[in-house]
Amino acid sequence: MFQFFNLSLRLNGFPMKKATSEFEKIVSISETDFEKYTIEKRNEIVDFHLKHNKSYQEFIGEKSFSTWENLPIQTKKDFQKPLSERLSDGCTLKNVYVNKTSGSSGDPFIFAKDKFCHALTWANIISKFGWFDIDFNTSKQARFYGIPLDFIGNKKERMKDVLKNSYRFPIFDLSDKFLETVLVKFKKTNFDYINGYTSSIVLFAKFLQQKNIVLTSVCPTLKCCVVTSEMLFEEDKLLMEKQFGVPIINEYGASELDLIAFQNPKGEWQVNSESLFVEILDENNNVLPNGKEGRIVITSLYNKAHPFIRYDIGDIGILDEKSTFKKPILKKLIGRTNDIAILPSGKIAPGLTFYYVTKSIIEDDGNVKEFVIKQTKIDTFEIEYVSELELNENQILTIEKAITTYLENGLTFTFARKEKLERSKSGKLKQFVSMMK
């Protein structure tokens, strides 16, 4: 089959051949030499940004650093200023990869990667999916993701789906009526794997359980299911394994970074040590020993366009005691679970639907710093936000229009500007919270 996926990456200026070659070299580094490799790469990326990134120079306050442990911790708040002010020398909005975070932690921002760094991300992802005999050029994907509903955005995502050999099931409505159409599609299509948001795929598994159907009985080509973006609970994993009839693979990633961890064929949640350096820190920013619970702090070893150095991603986790520099194992991830919105019509929408709603208030001027959306009644939503300026009438109308577009008519919204937002014990905000329970 013609390799549309690889070709699309190359046509977008991502040097896949070079990145794949580099990734293979990294993987071939021995266990003995990997600690040296990691230390050298993290020192190199810090030195680069201290020389070529004015924003990072100002953040550090110096043009050199003494020890790794003395480097300050970056947070999402440090990136809430125009992207053009955060780019390294020689980087512009036109020659780097630019994207937005989902805002699932309540702190959205726009970020950049240089094109080699982004190509290396894809080389890594392609390699990891290959563990389970999945080839992005030939394997048919059943994709449970959101999709923009505006004409241009929708067409762009549909084109990406074609290049990725995937069929997308939009997750804005997961009622039984819609899931019945999903099941029909599985009966007619030779899907190789499922990929998408955990909560959406769990709802499909529960639907199959109600109908007493194992998915491989109607779609025997199915090899595995990869869940991402939200917490995977053990009982949900067991349910999906039973109802799908294939292995359930847990993926943990962040768009601004890379693939962070991917479940290997042995069932271990293997951390990406090839292009990231992951630390677990306590509340005083001290490095914790393996086996201890703390804040997940990550350094991107290859991103020269934008510094992510000792970046607190907003999650809590534990590295397994048997972890090494070459093969760290994520023992436990705490957080990243989203509620489900049940609407007056009976429509069911996962919390991540609100990613598409909040795109309308994510602006590069950094005005909206944080936000949470709470469902207080079946037809009532409260949006609390922290910003330099109060949202004006036009911005509120834009948000209301977006929510109506992605959800339904007849919903009531209130907007409350706050000095600060209430956080969980882990220090993390949930973008969407249902108070209906």
Short mmCIF file of C-alpha atoms in Angstrom, two decimals:
data_model
loop_
_atom_site.label_atom_id
_atom_site.label_comp_id
_atom_site.label_asym_id
_atom_site.label_seq_id
_atom_site.Cartn_x
_atom_site.Cartn_y
_atom_site.Cartn_z
CA MET A 1 0.00 0.00 0.00
CA PHE A 2 1.22 3.52 -0.77
CA GLN A 3 2.59 5.16 2.39
CA PHE A 4 0.25 8.17 2.59
CA PHE A 5 0.96 8.76 6.27
CA ASN A 6 4.74 8.99 5.94
CA LEU A 7 4.37 11.08 2.79
CA SER A 8 2.05 13.56 4.54
CA LEU A 9 4.63 14.12 7.29
CA ARG A 10 7.40 14.71 4.75
CA LEU A 11 5.24 17.08 2.69
CA ASN A 12 4.63 19.13 5.83
CA GLY A 13 8.37 19.61 6.21
CA PHE A 14 9.04 17.06 8.94
CA PRO A 15 12.41 15.30 8.31
CA MET A 16 11.19 11.78 9.04
CA LYS A 17 14.17 9.94 7.52
CA LYS A 18 16.61 11.88 9.69
CA ALA A 19 14.41 11.57 12.79
CA THR A 20 13.89 7.83 12.35
CA SER A 21 17.64 7.31 11.94
CA GLU A 22 18.34 9.35 15.09
CA PHE A 23 15.66 7.51 17.05
CA GLU A 24 17.15 4.14 16.09
CA LYS A 25 20.59 5.33 17.25
CA ILE A 26 19.13 6.39 20.62
CA VAL A 27 17.36 3.05 21.08
CA SER A 28 20.62 1.21 20.35
CA ILE A 29 22.49 2.95 23.21
CA SER A 30 23.35 0.38 25.86
CA GLU A 31 21.92 0.36 29.36
CA THR A 32 25.41 1.15 30.68
CA ASP A 33 25.81 4.28 28.52
CA PHE A 34 22.26 5.59 28.71
CA GLU A 35 22.69 7.63 31.90
CA LYS A 36 25.61 9.45 30.23
CA TYR A 37 23.47 10.08 27.12
CA THR A 38 20.60 11.49 29.22
CA ILE A 39 22.80 13.84 31.23
CA GLU A 40 24.58 15.08 28.11
CA LYS A 41 21.31 15.75 26.25
CA ARG A 42 19.65 17.57 29.13
CA ASN A 43 22.73 19.77 29.64
CA GLU A 44 22.87 20.47 25.90
CA ILE A 45 19.24 21.60 25.73
CA VAL A 46 19.65 23.91 28.74
CA ASP A 47 22.83 25.43 27.29
CA PHE A 48 21.07 25.93 23.94
CA HIS A 49 18.12 27.82 25.40
CA LEU A 50 20.33 29.91 27.70
CA LYS A 51 22.21 31.04 24.58
CA HIS A 52 19.35 31.29 22.08
CA ASN A 53 16.09 31.86 23.98
CA LYS A 54 15.56 35.26 25.59
CA SER A 55 12.44 34.13 27.43
CA TYR A 56 14.32 31.27 29.10
CA GLN A 57 17.27 33.54 29.93
CA GLU A 58 14.85 35.87 31.72
CA PHE A 59 13.19 32.93 33.47
CA ILE A 60 16.51 31.60 34.78
CA GLY A 61 17.93 35.04 35.49
CA GLU A 62 21.42 33.95 34.40
CA LYS A 63 23.18 32.74 31.26
CA SER A 64 24.58 29.59 32.84
CA PHE A 65 23.58 27.07 35.49
CA SER A 66 25.51 25.31 38.24
CA THR A 67 23.58 22.09 38.89
CA TRP A 68 20.56 20.43 37.33
CA GLU A 69 18.72 20.35 40.66
CA ASN A 70 19.03 24.14 41.00
CA LEU A 71 17.19 24.83 37.74
CA PRO A 72 13.76 26.33 38.49
CA ILE A 73 10.57 24.46 37.66
CA GLN A 74 8.51 25.64 34.68
CA THR A 75 4.71 25.58 34.88
CA LYS A 76 1.94 26.27 32.38
CA LYS A 77 1.59 29.80 33.77
CA ASP A 78 5.12 30.59 32.57
CA PHE A 79 3.93 30.05 28.99
CA GLN A 80 0.91 32.33 29.07
CA LYS A 81 2.33 35.12 27.00
CA PRO A 82 2.45 35.45 23.19
CA LEU A 83 4.23 32.52 21.56
CA SER A 84 6.40 34.87 19.50
CA GLU A 85 8.01 36.03 22.76
CA ARG A 86 8.86 32.45 23.75
CA LEU A 87 10.52 31.22 20.56
CA SER A 88 14.26 30.67 20.22
CA ASP A 89 16.50 32.68 17.88
CA GLY A 90 15.85 31.84 14.24
CA CYS A 91 12.41 30.38 14.95
CA THR A 92 9.26 32.02 13.63
CA LEU A 93 5.61 31.05 13.63
CA LYS A 94 6.09 29.99 9.99
CA ASN A 95 9.06 27.61 10.36
CA VAL A 96 8.01 25.65 13.47
CA TYR A 97 5.18 23.28 14.40
CA VAL A 98 2.52 25.21 16.37
CA ASN A 99 -0.38 23.76 18.33
CA LYS A 100 -2.54 24.32 21.41
CA THR A 101 -2.77 22.25 24.57
CA SER A 102 -6.19 20.82 25.35
CA GLY A 103 -6.49 22.83 28.54
CA SER A 104 -7.55 19.70 30.43
CA SER A 105 -5.65 21.03 33.44
CA GLY A 106 -7.41 24.39 33.17
CA ASP A 107 -4.24 26.23 32.01
CA PRO A 108 -4.33 26.31 28.19
CA PHE A 109 -1.50 27.70 26.10
CA ILE A 110 -0.08 27.70 22.58
CA PHE A 111 3.28 25.99 22.08
CA ALA A 112 5.85 25.24 19.38
CA LYS A 113 8.27 22.48 18.41
CA ASP A 114 11.02 22.67 15.83
CA LYS A 115 10.29 20.36 12.93
CA PHE A 116 13.01 17.84 13.74
CA CYS A 117 11.71 17.54 17.31
CA HIS A 118 8.16 16.93 16.04
CA ALA A 119 9.45 14.38 13.51
CA LEU A 120 11.24 12.59 16.36
CA THR A 121 7.93 12.50 18.25
CA TRP A 122 6.33 10.68 15.32
CA ALA A 123 9.30 8.32 14.96
CA ASN A 124 8.77 7.39 18.61
CA ILE A 125 5.00 6.91 18.25
CA ILE A 126 5.42 4.80 15.10
CA SER A 127 7.96 2.61 16.91
CA LYS A 128 5.76 2.07 19.97
CA PHE A 129 2.64 1.18 17.97
CA GLY A 130 4.84 -1.22 16.02
CA TRP A 131 5.20 -3.27 19.21
CA PHE A 132 1.60 -4.37 18.56
CA ASP A 133 1.91 -4.85 14.80
CA ILE A 134 0.23 -1.53 14.00
CA ASP A 135 1.48 0.32 10.90
CA PHE A 136 0.03 3.82 10.43
CA ASN A 137 0.29 3.44 6.64
CA THR A 138 -1.69 0.20 6.39
CA SER A 139 -3.57 -0.46 9.65
CA LYS A 140 -7.18 0.75 9.75
CA GLN A 141 -7.96 2.83 12.85
CA ALA A 142 -11.30 3.29 14.60
CA ARG A 143 -10.79 6.73 16.12
CA PHE A 144 -12.87 7.94 19.08
CA TYR A 145 -11.98 11.64 19.14
CA GLY A 146 -13.61 15.03 18.94
CA ILE A 147 -13.63 16.99 15.73
CA PRO A 148 -14.12 20.70 14.93
CA LEU A 149 -17.60 21.37 13.63
CA ASP A 150 -16.75 24.45 11.59
CA PHE A 151 -16.49 23.69 7.87
CA ILE A 152 -12.75 24.34 7.34
CA GLY A 153 -11.61 22.77 10.63
CA ASN A 154 -13.81 19.74 10.02
CA LYS A 155 -12.47 19.20 6.49
CA LYS A 156 -8.86 19.50 7.67
CA GLU A 157 -9.37 16.84 10.33
CA ARG A 158 -11.20 14.57 7.89
CA MET A 159 -8.28 14.86 5.48
CA LYS A 160 -5.87 13.93 8.30
CA ASP A 161 -8.05 10.89 8.98
CA VAL A 162 -7.74 9.82 5.36
CA LEU A 163 -3.95 10.12 5.52
CA LYS A 164 -3.90 8.18 8.80
CA ASN A 165 -6.15 5.45 7.34
CA SER A 166 -8.66 6.07 10.12
CA TYR A 167 -12.41 6.45 10.52
CA ARG A 168 -13.43 8.94 13.18
CA PHE A 169 -16.38 8.49 15.54
CA PRO A 170 -17.09 11.98 16.98
CA ILE A 171 -17.50 11.79 20.75
CA PHE A 172 -19.90 14.69 21.31
CA ASP A 173 -22.91 12.39 21.54
CA LEU A 174 -22.44 8.89 22.93
CA SER A 175 -26.08 7.95 23.43
CA ASP A 176 -27.16 4.36 22.73
CA LYS A 177 -28.68 5.49 19.42
CA PHE A 178 -25.32 6.78 18.20
CA LEU A 179 -23.38 3.78 19.57
CA GLU A 180 -25.68 1.51 17.57
CA THR A 181 -24.36 3.19 14.39
CA VAL A 182 -20.80 2.69 15.68
CA LEU A 183 -21.44 -1.03 16.08
CA VAL A 184 -22.84 -1.24 12.53
CA LYS A 185 -19.66 0.41 11.21
CA PHE A 186 -17.49 -2.17 13.03
CA LYS A 187 -19.53 -4.96 11.42
CA LYS A 188 -18.83 -3.52 7.95
CA THR A 189 -15.18 -2.42 8.36
CA ASN A 190 -11.95 -4.38 8.86
CA PHE A 191 -10.59 -2.22 11.68
CA ASP A 192 -7.13 -3.17 12.99
CA TYR A 193 -7.20 -1.09 16.17
CA ILE A 194 -9.19 1.36 18.28
CA ASN A 195 -7.61 4.61 19.46
CA GLY A 196 -9.09 7.49 21.43
CA TYR A 197 -10.31 9.02 24.66
CA THR A 198 -10.64 6.53 27.50
CA SER A 199 -14.08 7.59 28.77
CA SER A 200 -15.62 7.46 25.28
CA ILE A 201 -14.29 3.98 24.57
CA VAL A 202 -15.42 2.77 28.00
CA LEU A 203 -18.96 3.93 27.18
CA PHE A 204 -18.83 1.88 23.97
CA ALA A 205 -17.66 -1.17 25.97
CA LYS A 206 -20.59 -0.72 28.39
CA PHE A 207 -22.95 -0.51 25.42
CA LEU A 208 -21.56 -3.80 24.08
CA GLN A 209 -21.91 -5.35 27.54
CA GLN A 210 -25.61 -4.43 27.60
CA LYS A 211 -26.06 -6.12 24.23
CA ASN A 212 -23.90 -9.11 25.27
CA ILE A 213 -21.61 -8.65 22.25
CA VAL A 214 -17.83 -9.22 22.06
CA LEU A 215 -16.50 -6.87 19.39
CA THR A 216 -14.13 -9.37 17.77
CA SER A 217 -17.14 -11.59 17.02
CA VAL A 218 -18.34 -8.93 14.56
CA CYS A 219 -14.93 -7.40 13.70
CA PRO A 220 -12.40 -10.29 13.77
CA THR A 221 -9.56 -8.18 12.28
CA LEU A 222 -9.28 -6.10 15.49
CA LYS A 223 -5.83 -6.45 17.14
CA CYS A 224 -5.75 -3.99 20.05
CA CYS A 225 -7.23 -0.88 21.64
CA VAL A 226 -5.12 2.15 22.65
CA VAL A 227 -6.65 4.55 25.17
CA THR A 228 -5.27 8.00 25.91
CA SER A 229 -5.87 11.46 27.45
CA GLU A 230 -7.71 10.23 30.54
CA MET A 231 -7.19 7.93 33.49
CA LEU A 232 -7.63 4.23 32.78
CA PHE A 233 -9.10 2.47 35.80
CA GLU A 234 -8.45 -1.24 36.25
CA GLU A 235 -12.14 -2.17 36.26
CA ASP A 236 -12.66 -0.28 33.00
CA LYS A 237 -9.65 -2.00 31.46
CA LEU A 238 -11.03 -5.42 32.39
CA LEU A 239 -14.43 -4.48 30.97
CA MET A 240 -12.91 -3.36 27.65
CA GLU A 241 -10.71 -6.45 27.38
CA LYS A 242 -13.78 -8.62 27.86
CA GLN A 243 -16.08 -6.73 25.47
CA PHE A 244 -13.53 -6.00 22.76
CA GLY A 245 -11.66 -9.30 22.91
CA VAL A 246 -8.25 -7.63 22.41
CA PRO A 247 -5.43 -6.19 24.59
CA ILE A 248 -6.02 -2.71 26.04
CA ILE A 249 -2.93 -0.50 25.75
CA ASN A 250 -2.53 2.51 28.00
CA GLU A 251 -0.95 5.61 26.47
CA TYR A 252 0.08 8.74 28.39
CA GLY A 253 1.15 11.79 26.46
CA ALA A 254 1.06 15.55 26.21
CA SER A 255 0.77 17.42 22.93
CA GLU A 256 3.34 20.00 23.99
CA LEU A 257 5.89 17.29 24.80
CA ASP A 258 5.68 13.86 23.24
CA LEU A 259 4.53 10.38 24.05
CA ILE A 260 5.30 10.18 27.79
CA ALA A 261 4.57 6.52 28.51
CA PHE A 262 3.23 3.58 26.51
CA GLN A 263 2.30 0.14 27.73
CA ASN A 264 4.76 -2.39 26.32
CA PRO A 265 3.93 -6.02 25.37
CA LYS A 266 4.95 -7.13 28.88
CA GLY A 267 2.23 -4.92 30.38
CA GLU A 268 4.70 -2.36 31.76
CA TRP A 269 3.94 1.34 31.34
CA GLN A 270 7.27 2.21 29.74
CA VAL A 271 8.35 5.85 29.94
CA ASN A 272 9.78 7.56 26.86
CA SER A 273 13.45 7.96 27.80
CA GLU A 274 14.54 8.51 24.19
CA SER A 275 13.42 12.13 23.88
CA LEU A 276 12.23 13.04 27.38
CA PHE A 277 13.71 13.10 30.88
CA VAL A 278 11.08 12.44 33.56
CA GLU A 279 11.50 13.29 37.25
CA ILE A 280 9.23 12.86 40.27
CA LEU A 281 9.47 15.81 42.70
CA ASP A 282 8.06 16.58 46.13
CA GLU A 283 6.35 19.84 47.12
CA ASN A 284 9.76 21.45 47.73
CA ASN A 285 11.07 20.45 44.27
CA ASN A 286 13.33 17.76 45.65
CA VAL A 287 13.81 14.66 43.49
CA LEU A 288 12.04 11.67 45.03
CA PRO A 289 13.38 8.11 44.89
CA ASN A 290 11.63 5.58 42.67
CA GLY A 291 8.53 4.21 44.36
CA LYS A 292 7.56 7.54 45.93
CA GLU A 293 4.54 9.57 44.81
CA GLY A 294 5.10 13.11 43.59
CA ARG A 295 4.72 15.71 40.85
CA ILE A 296 5.64 14.63 37.32
CA VAL A 297 8.24 17.05 35.91
CA ILE A 298 9.47 16.57 32.34
CA THR A 299 12.27 17.90 30.16
CA SER A 300 12.04 17.79 26.37
CA LEU A 301 15.57 16.88 25.29
CA TYR A 302 15.23 17.88 21.63
CA ASN A 303 12.88 20.87 21.38
CA LYS A 304 15.05 23.81 20.32
CA ALA A 305 12.13 26.03 19.28
CA HIS A 306 10.60 26.31 22.75
CA PRO A 307 12.00 25.36 26.16
CA PHE A 308 10.26 22.68 28.21
CA ILE A 309 12.91 22.20 30.89
CA ARG A 310 11.89 20.75 34.25
CA TYR A 311 8.29 21.40 33.23
CA ASP A 312 5.59 20.53 35.78
CA ILE A 313 2.92 18.95 33.61
CA GLY A 314 0.32 19.06 36.40
CA ASP A 315 0.04 15.33 37.09
CA ILE A 316 1.00 13.20 40.07
CA GLY A 317 2.68 9.84 39.58
CA ILE A 318 5.09 7.17 40.77
CA LEU A 319 8.08 5.64 38.95
CA ASP A 320 8.57 1.94 39.60
CA GLU A 321 11.45 0.91 41.85
CA LYS A 322 12.94 -1.19 39.03
CA SER A 323 13.20 1.83 36.72
CA THR A 324 16.53 2.60 35.03
CA PHE A 325 17.70 5.56 32.93
CA LYS A 326 17.09 3.57 29.73
CA LYS A 327 13.86 1.94 30.83
CA PRO A 328 11.87 3.97 33.37
CA ILE A 329 8.52 2.40 34.26
CA LEU A 330 5.51 4.47 35.31
CA LYS A 331 4.04 2.54 38.22
CA LYS A 332 1.03 4.78 38.75
CA LEU A 333 -0.55 7.94 37.32
CA ILE A 334 -2.89 9.92 39.55
CA GLY A 335 -5.35 12.30 37.89
CA ARG A 336 -6.51 12.96 34.33
CA THR A 337 -10.02 11.68 34.77
CA ASN A 338 -12.95 13.56 33.22
CA ASP A 339 -16.60 13.63 34.13
CA ILE A 340 -19.42 13.04 31.68
CA ALA A 341 -22.11 15.63 30.91
CA ILE A 342 -25.69 14.33 30.65
CA LEU A 343 -27.91 16.89 28.90
CA PRO A 344 -31.69 17.51 29.03
CA SER A 345 -32.21 15.72 25.68
CA GLY A 346 -30.54 12.60 27.05
CA LYS A 347 -27.42 13.27 25.01
CA ILE A 348 -24.20 12.12 26.69
CA ALA A 349 -21.00 14.12 26.15
CA PRO A 350 -17.58 13.31 27.65
CA GLY A 351 -15.83 16.08 29.56
CA LEU A 352 -13.20 16.35 26.82
CA THR A 353 -15.93 17.74 24.57
CA PHE A 354 -15.15 21.00 26.34
CA TYR A 355 -11.73 21.08 24.71
CA TYR A 356 -13.51 22.10 21.52
CA VAL A 357 -15.61 24.64 23.40
CA THR A 358 -12.64 26.27 25.10
CA LYS A 359 -10.81 26.73 21.79
CA SER A 360 -13.00 29.84 21.46
CA ILE A 361 -11.44 31.43 24.57
CA ILE A 362 -7.85 30.24 24.17
CA GLU A 363 -6.15 33.32 22.82
CA ASP A 364 -2.49 34.03 22.33
CA ASP A 365 -2.68 37.29 24.26
CA GLY A 366 -2.77 35.31 27.50
CA ASN A 367 -5.89 37.09 28.85
CA VAL A 368 -7.69 33.96 30.10
CA LYS A 369 -5.28 32.32 32.52
CA GLU A 370 -7.37 29.51 33.97
CA PHE A 371 -10.90 28.23 33.68
CA VAL A 372 -13.21 25.48 34.86
CA ILE A 373 -16.67 24.56 33.63
CA LYS A 374 -19.12 23.12 36.15
CA GLN A 375 -22.42 21.47 35.39
CA THR A 376 -24.57 22.51 38.36
CA LYS A 377 -27.94 21.33 36.97
CA ILE A 378 -28.91 19.20 34.00
CA ASP A 379 -29.35 22.37 31.90
CA THR A 380 -27.08 24.80 33.77
CA PHE A 381 -23.34 25.36 33.45
CA GLU A 382 -21.13 27.73 35.41
CA ILE A 383 -17.88 28.93 33.86
CA GLU A 384 -15.33 30.26 36.35
CA TYR A 385 -12.26 31.94 34.94
CA VAL A 386 -9.19 33.92 35.91
CA SER A 387 -8.17 36.70 33.51
CA GLU A 388 -6.55 40.09 33.34
CA LEU A 389 -9.68 41.55 31.76
CA GLU A 390 -13.30 40.56 32.25
CA LEU A 391 -14.84 38.73 29.30
CA ASN A 392 -16.85 41.13 27.18
CA GLU A 393 -20.30 40.53 25.72
CA ASN A 394 -18.96 39.42 22.34
CA GLN A 395 -16.58 36.89 23.91
CA ILE A 396 -19.40 35.48 26.07
CA LEU A 397 -21.65 35.17 23.01
CA THR A 398 -18.83 33.35 21.18
CA ILE A 399 -18.47 30.87 24.04
CA GLU A 400 -22.23 30.33 24.30
CA LYS A 401 -22.45 29.78 20.55
CA ALA A 402 -19.62 27.23 20.69
CA ILE A 403 -21.23 25.31 23.55
CA THR A 404 -24.59 25.31 21.76
CA THR A 405 -22.90 24.07 18.58
CA TYR A 406 -21.11 21.19 20.28
CA LEU A 407 -23.82 20.28 22.79
CA GLU A 408 -27.41 21.48 22.29
CA ASN A 409 -29.82 24.42 22.53
CA GLY A 410 -31.63 25.53 25.68
CA LEU A 411 -28.67 25.42 28.05
CA THR A 412 -28.07 28.16 30.63
CA PHE A 413 -24.62 29.64 31.34
CA THR A 414 -23.26 31.87 34.05
CA PHE A 415 -19.81 33.44 33.96
CA ALA A 416 -17.81 34.29 37.06
CA ARG A 417 -14.42 35.97 37.02
CA LYS A 418 -12.32 34.82 39.98
CA GLU A 419 -9.06 35.86 41.64
CA LYS A 420 -8.10 32.18 41.75
CA LEU A 421 -9.73 28.83 41.18
CA GLU A 422 -10.16 26.00 43.66
CA ARG A 423 -7.76 23.15 43.03
CA SER A 424 -7.70 19.49 43.99
CA LYS A 425 -5.30 18.15 46.57
CA SER A 426 -2.87 17.33 43.79
CA GLY A 427 -2.86 20.99 42.77
CA LYS A 428 -4.55 20.23 39.47
CA LEU A 429 -7.63 21.84 37.98
CA LYS A 430 -10.25 19.82 36.17
CA GLN A 431 -11.49 21.66 33.10
CA PHE A 432 -14.96 20.11 33.46
CA VAL A 433 -16.68 19.02 36.65
CA SER A 434 -20.16 17.54 36.91
CA MET A 435 -21.98 18.40 40.16
CA MET A 436 -24.89 16.14 39.18
CA LYS A 437 -23.78 13.09 41.17
#
